[in-house]
Structure formats: structure tokens, C-alpha cells
Coordinates of C-alpha atoms in Angstrom, one line a residue:
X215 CA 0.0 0.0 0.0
X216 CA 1.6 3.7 -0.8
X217 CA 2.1 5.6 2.6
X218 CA 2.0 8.9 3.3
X219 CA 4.4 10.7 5.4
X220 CA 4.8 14.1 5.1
X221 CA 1.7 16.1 3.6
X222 CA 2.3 19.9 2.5
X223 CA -1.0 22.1 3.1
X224 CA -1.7 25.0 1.2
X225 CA -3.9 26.4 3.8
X226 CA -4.1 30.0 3.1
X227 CA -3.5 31.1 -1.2
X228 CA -3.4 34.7 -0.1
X229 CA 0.5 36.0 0.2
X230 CA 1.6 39.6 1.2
X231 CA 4.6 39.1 -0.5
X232 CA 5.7 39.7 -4.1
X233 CA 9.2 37.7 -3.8
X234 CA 10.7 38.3 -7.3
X235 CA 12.3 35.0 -7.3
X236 CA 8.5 33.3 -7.1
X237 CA 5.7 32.4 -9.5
X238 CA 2.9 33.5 -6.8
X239 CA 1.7 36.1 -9.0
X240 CA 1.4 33.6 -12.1
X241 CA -0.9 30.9 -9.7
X242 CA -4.4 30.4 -10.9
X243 CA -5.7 29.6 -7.3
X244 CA -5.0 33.0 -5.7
X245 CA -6.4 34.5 -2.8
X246 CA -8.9 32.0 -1.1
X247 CA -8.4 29.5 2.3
X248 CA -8.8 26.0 2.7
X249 CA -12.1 24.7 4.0
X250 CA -11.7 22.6 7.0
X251 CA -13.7 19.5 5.8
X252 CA -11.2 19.2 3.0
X253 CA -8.3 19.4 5.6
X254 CA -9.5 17.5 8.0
X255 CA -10.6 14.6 4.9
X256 CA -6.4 14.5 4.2
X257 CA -5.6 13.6 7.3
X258 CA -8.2 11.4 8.5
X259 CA -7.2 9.5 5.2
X260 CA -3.3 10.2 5.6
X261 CA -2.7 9.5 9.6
X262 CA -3.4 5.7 9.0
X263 CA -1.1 5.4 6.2
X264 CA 2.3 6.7 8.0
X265 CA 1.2 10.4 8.6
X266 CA 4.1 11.9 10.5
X267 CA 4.6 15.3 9.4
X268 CA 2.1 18.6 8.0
X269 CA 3.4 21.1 6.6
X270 CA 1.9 24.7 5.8
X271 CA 2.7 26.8 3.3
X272 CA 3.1 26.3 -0.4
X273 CA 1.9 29.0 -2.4
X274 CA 0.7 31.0 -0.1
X275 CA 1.1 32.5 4.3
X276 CA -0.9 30.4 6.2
X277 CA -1.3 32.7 8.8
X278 CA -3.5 34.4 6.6
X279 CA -6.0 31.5 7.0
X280 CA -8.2 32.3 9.6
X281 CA -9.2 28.7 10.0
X282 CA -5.8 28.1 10.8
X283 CA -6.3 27.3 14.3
X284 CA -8.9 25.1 14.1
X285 CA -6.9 22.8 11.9
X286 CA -4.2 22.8 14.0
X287 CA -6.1 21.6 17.2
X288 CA -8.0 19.2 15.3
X289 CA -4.5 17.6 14.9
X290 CA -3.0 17.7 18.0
X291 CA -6.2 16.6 19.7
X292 CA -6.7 13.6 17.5
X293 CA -3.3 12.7 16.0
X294 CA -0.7 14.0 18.8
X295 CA 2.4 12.1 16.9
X296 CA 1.9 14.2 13.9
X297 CA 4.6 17.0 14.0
X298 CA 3.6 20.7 12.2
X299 CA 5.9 22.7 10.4
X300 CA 5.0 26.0 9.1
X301 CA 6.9 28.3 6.8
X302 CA 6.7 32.1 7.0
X303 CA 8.1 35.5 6.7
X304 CA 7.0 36.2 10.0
X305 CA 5.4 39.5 9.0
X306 CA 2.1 37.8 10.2
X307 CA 2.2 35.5 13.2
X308 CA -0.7 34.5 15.3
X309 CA 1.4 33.8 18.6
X310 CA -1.8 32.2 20.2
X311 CA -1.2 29.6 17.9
X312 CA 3.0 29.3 18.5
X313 CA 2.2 26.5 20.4
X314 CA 0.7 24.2 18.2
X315 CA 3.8 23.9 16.4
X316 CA 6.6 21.4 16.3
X317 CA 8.5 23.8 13.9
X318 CA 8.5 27.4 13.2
X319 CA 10.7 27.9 9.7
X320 CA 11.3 32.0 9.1
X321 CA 12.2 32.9 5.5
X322 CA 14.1 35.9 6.4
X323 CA 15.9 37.5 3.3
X324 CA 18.2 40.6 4.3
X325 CA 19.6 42.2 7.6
X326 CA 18.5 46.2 6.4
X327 CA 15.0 47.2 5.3
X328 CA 15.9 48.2 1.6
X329 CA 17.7 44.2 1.0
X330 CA 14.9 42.7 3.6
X331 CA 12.1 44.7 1.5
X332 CA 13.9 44.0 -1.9
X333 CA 13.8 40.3 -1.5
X334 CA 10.3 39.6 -0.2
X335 CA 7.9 42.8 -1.8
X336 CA 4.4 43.1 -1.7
X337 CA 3.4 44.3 1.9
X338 CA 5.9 42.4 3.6
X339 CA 7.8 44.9 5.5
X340 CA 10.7 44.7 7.4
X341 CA 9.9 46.7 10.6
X342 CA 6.5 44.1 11.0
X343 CA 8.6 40.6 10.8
X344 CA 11.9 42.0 12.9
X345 CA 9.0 42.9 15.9
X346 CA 6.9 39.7 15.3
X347 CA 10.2 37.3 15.2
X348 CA 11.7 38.9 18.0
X349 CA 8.1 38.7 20.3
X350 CA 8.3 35.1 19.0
X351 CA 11.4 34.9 21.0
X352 CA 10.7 36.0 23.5
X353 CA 7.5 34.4 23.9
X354 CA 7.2 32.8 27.7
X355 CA 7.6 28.4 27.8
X356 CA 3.8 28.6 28.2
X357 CA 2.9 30.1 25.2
X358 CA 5.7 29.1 23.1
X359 CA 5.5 25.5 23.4
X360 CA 8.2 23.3 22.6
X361 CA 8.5 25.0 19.2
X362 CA 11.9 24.5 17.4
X363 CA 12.5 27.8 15.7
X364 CA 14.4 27.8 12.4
X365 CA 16.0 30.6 10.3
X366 CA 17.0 30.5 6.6
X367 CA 18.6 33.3 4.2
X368 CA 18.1 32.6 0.4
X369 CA 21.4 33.9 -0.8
X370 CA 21.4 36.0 -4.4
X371 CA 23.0 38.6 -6.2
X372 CA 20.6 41.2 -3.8
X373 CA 21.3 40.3 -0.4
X374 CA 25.1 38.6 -0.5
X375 CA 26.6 41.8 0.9
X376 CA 24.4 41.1 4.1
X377 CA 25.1 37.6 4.6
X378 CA 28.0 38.2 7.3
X379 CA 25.9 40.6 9.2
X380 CA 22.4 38.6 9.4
X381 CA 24.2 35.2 10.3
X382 CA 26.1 37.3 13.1
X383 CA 23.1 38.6 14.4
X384 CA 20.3 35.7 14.2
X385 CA 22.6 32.8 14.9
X386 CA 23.0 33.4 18.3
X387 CA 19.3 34.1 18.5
X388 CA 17.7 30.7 16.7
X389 CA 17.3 27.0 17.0
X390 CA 18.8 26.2 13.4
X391 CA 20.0 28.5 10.4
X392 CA 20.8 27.5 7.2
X393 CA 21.8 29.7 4.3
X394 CA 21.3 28.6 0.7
X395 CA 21.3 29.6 -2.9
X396 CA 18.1 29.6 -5.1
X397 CA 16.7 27.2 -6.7
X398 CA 14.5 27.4 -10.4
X399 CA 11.3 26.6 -8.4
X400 CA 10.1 23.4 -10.6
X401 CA 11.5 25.1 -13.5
X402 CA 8.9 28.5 -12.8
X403 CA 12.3 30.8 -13.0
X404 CA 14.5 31.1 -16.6
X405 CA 17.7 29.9 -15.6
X406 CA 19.4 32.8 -16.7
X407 CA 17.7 34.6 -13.6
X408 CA 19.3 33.1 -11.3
X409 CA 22.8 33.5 -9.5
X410 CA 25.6 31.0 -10.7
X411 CA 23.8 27.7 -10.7
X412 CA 25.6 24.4 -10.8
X413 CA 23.4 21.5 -12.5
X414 CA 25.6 18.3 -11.8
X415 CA 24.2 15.1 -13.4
X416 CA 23.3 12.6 -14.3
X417 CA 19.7 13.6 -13.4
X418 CA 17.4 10.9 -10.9
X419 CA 14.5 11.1 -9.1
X420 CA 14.1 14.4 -7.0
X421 CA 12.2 11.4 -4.5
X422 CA 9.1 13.5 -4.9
X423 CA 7.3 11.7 -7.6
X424 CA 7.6 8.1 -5.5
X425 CA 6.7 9.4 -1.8
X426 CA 3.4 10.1 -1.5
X427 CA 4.4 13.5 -0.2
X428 CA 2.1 15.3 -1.9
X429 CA 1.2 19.0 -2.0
X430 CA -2.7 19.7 -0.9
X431 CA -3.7 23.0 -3.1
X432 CA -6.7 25.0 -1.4
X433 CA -9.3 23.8 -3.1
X434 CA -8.3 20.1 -2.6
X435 CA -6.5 19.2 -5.7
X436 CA -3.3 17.2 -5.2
X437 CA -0.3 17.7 -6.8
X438 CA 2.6 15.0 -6.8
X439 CA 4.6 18.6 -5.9
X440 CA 5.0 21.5 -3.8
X441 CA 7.2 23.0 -6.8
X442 CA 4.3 22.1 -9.1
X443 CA 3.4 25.9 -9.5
X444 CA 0.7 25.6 -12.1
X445 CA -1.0 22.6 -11.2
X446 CA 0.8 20.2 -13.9
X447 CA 1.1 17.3 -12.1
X448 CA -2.0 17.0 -10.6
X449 CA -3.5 13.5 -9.1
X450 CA -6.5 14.1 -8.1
X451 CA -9.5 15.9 -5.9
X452 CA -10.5 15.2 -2.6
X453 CA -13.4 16.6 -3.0
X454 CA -14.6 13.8 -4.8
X455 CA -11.5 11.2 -4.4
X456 CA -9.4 9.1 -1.6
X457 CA -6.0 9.3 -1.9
X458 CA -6.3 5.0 -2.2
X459 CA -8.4 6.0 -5.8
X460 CA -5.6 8.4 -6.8
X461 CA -3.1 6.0 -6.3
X462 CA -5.3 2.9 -7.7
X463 CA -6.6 5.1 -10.6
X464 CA -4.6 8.0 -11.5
X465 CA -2.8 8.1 -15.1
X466 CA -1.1 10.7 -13.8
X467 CA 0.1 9.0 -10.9
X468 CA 1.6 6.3 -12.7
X469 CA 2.7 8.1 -15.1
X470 CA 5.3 10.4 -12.4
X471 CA 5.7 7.3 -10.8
X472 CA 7.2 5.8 -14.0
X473 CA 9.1 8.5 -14.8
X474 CA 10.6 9.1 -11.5
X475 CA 11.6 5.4 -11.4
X476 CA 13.4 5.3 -14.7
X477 CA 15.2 8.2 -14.0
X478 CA 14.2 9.4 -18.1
X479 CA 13.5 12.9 -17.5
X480 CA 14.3 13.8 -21.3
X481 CA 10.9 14.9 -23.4
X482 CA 9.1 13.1 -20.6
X483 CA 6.7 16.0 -20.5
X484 CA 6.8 16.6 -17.2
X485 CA 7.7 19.4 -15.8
X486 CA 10.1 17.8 -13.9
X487 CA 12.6 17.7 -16.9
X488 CA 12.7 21.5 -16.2
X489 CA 13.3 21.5 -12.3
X490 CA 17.0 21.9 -11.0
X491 CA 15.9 19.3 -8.0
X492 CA 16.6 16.6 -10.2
X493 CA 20.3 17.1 -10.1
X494 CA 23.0 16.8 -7.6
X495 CA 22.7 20.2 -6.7
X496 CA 25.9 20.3 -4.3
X497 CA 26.1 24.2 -4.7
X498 CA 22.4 24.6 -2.6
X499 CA 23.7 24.6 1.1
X500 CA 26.0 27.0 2.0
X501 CA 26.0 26.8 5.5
X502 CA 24.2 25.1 8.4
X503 CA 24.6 24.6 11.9
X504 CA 22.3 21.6 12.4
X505 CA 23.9 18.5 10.9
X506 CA 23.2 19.1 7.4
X507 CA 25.0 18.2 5.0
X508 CA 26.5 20.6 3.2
X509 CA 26.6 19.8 -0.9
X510 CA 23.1 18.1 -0.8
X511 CA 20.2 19.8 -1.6
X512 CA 17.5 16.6 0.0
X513 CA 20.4 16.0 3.4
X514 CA 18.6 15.1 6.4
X515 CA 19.5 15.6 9.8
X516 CA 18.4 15.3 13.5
X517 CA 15.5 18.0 13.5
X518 CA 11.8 17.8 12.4
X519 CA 12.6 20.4 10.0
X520 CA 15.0 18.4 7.9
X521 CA 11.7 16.5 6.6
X522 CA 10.9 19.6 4.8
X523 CA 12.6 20.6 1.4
X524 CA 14.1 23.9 0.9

């Protein structure tokens, strides 16, 4: 039987940010929240078939979802094993909430406002996330929980200069930092956008198209991906499937599943033969202070957060 360990919720579509190295603006599911029924349907079916980790975010700030916290006490009252990871700029935290996670991840992109506001865009400003991360902080043990709180820096061309500075400063601060370069974001970014990207091969599977771990988009369609940006590699609806028919019944399905298996990514017309995570990308990590491994873009360490793909 296919398990399922790690699902990624797309809980909230609406995003105040207008990160230039992101196809948000392109996504034809924009601006609405998950309904709880279709949540709670994932994992109901998912928790008996390995469920271990959730994960908010994809292409959109789940904080933005108002039914945010009932989803997450419907897990941790009826599936306490599961661990919750959420990713965020932080400009919007709900620190009632804090303590429902097993993992707070903080995309934080520059140490000044002009290279903190450059990087992210939109409304995302820098005075709101450095207040909101730092009352995170400093939140008391009874409202923060056992939350492990984890810091990343996406390292381009814009923010490089700051990179010294902001791993000074936040290290000290954090339960994990990592610093990495970008990534082509399943092929969504032209390659010559990006900042001196290495593409090692032979290609082979990215692991994504065999796991199960698939992306739930806010309206209940599954994608195979949480790079899949524009619904390509869609399996299926749970408003009107199980994850057991997707798997018994999906061409789709089978059809990633054969791919990713044979490691034949030409012309497969996927868009996985466009996406930089099917190569040793040994450039990604630059630094880490959490067992890591530096040169591998899919290393896994002792944290919850190491589940979670950068």
C-alpha cells in the first residue's frame, strides 16, 4: 500500500509578499483558504497510512488562513504524533497559535530594510517581521510550546553583501540557520535569472514523484509537488476522491511514478525535466549549523525540520 508521510498544506492562497524569485503572482488559485472538511478529509485518510509530518505553506502564508487554528487543534487533539511545520516570513504570526507547532521555519531574506524589502515585496515589511520574530522569542515556555524555531537566508546577487551581518546577528538568537542559494522553483524561474547555478548530473528522481508526499492545493486538488506551480502534475480531488483511488486510478500517478523510477526525464513532458531538484545540486547549502550536509540539496538531519525541502 503507498504511505503517506509528510503532507504539504496549502492552507491560506493569499500572500503579502511579491518575492521576485516566485511564481505566486502567475498561480491560478490565488487569494482564497482551505475549508476545514477538505483538511480534515487529508488527514483522516493520511494518519493511517504513516502520517508523521504537516506542513503549511506552499503558495501561499498560512497565517493568513483564519481557520488556521482550528486545523491545528484538530490535529494535536486527534493525532498527537503528527509533527507541524510551518513556513513564513513572519510579518504575520498568530502567537496564540505558536504552540501548536513542532516547527517554526522564518524565510528571512536581508539584515536592512531596503535588501529585507527587496527580496520579499508586496506588503511584507521589514519593521512588522523583525517585531513579530523577536516577540516570538521571547514568547514565555507557556505560550511558546516546545517550538523548534528555524532561520533561513536565500542567498542571491541582492542580499550577498548582508550575509555576514544577518548570520552574526540571528545565529545566536535561533534554534537552526541554514543559508542557501536559489533554486529554479520546478522550472517556474529562466535559468538565466538566477545566480551561478551548478546542474551536476546525471539527473534521478528528486524522490518527490515516488513518496506520496504530496502537496494539498486550497481547493483540494493534489499535486505530486509542492514545486508544481501551475497545477501540472495534478493526481487528483479530494473533493470527490481518496487518496487509495488516486493511487489505484490516476494516469497521472503512474505516469510520475514511471518517470521518476526510470530516471528518463528527457521529453518526458513533465515538468520535472525542467526542475534543478533533479540534479546533484551540491552548490544549494551553503551553510548550516544543524547537521546538514552541506553539498546536498535533499540532506537530512536530527530536527523535524530536515523533513521539509528547501
Amino acid at each position: 500500500m503507498q504511505s503517506i508521510e509528510y503532507l504539504s498544506f496549502e492552507a491560506s492562497s493569499y500572500c503579502g509578499g511579491n518575492c521576485f524569485f516566485c511564481p505566486q503572482d502567475r498561480y491560478q488559485l490565488r487569494n482564497q483558504t482551505m475549508p476545514f472538511e477538505i483538511f480534515k478529509k487529508a488527514v483522516d485518510e493520511a494518519a493511517p497510512m504513516g502520517l508523521k509530518l504537516i506542513s503549511f505553506g506552499v503558495m501561499g502564508d498560512s497565517w493568513l488562513d483564519k481557520g488556521l487554528g482550528e486545523k491545528l487543534k484538530y490535529v494535536k487533539h486527534n493525532y498527537p504524533n503528527v509533527q507541524t511545520y510551518i513556513a513564513t516570513t513572519g510579518h504575520v504570526i498568530d502567537f496564540d497559535l505558536v504552540k501548536y507547532f513542532d516547527v517554526i521555519k522564518l524565510s528571512n531574506y536581508g539584515f536592512t530594510k531596503g535588501t529585507f524589502e527587496s527580496m520579499h515585496g508586496g506588503s511584507v515589511k521589514f519593521e512588522d517581521a523583525q517585531l513579530n520574530i523577536k516577540t516570538l522569542l521571547s514568547l514565555p515556555n507557556e505560550r511558546r510550546g516546545g517550538v523548534h524555531i528555524y532561520m533561513s537566508y536565500l542567498l542571491t546577487q541582492r542580499n550577498a553583501h548582508e550575509k555576514d551581518a544577518w548570520l552574526e546577528y540571528w545565529e545566536p538568537k535561533v534554534d537552526e540557520i541554514s543559508i542557501w542559494k536559489l533554486c529554479n522553483v520546478g522550472g517556474a524561474i529562466e535559468v538565466d535569472a538566477l545566480d551561478d547555478i551548478e546542474y551536476n548530473g546525471p539527473a534521478k528522481s528528486c524522490g518527490r514523484g515516488l513518496s506520496g508526499n504530496m502537496a494539498i492545493r486550497v481547493n483540494g486538488l493534489v499535486s505530486m509537488c509542492c514545486f508544481d506551480n501551475f497545477l501540472d502534475l495534478v493526481i487528483g480531488d479530494l473533493r470527490e476522491e481518496s487518496f487509495a483511488d488516486m493511487f489505484a486510478n490516476s494516469e497521472m500517478f503512474r505516469r510520475i511514478v514511471k518517470v521518476h523510477k526510470s530516471n528518463n526525464f528527457v521529453a518526458c513532458g513533465l515538468i520535472c525535466e525542467k526542475c534543478d531538484q533533479i540534479y546533484d545540486r551540491t552548490d544549494a547549502l551553503i551553510y548550516t549549523n544543524a547537521g546538514r550536509k552541506i553539498g546536498s540539496i535533499a540532506a537530512k538531519g536530527t530536527s523535524i525540520s530536515h523533513y521539509v525541502q528547501e
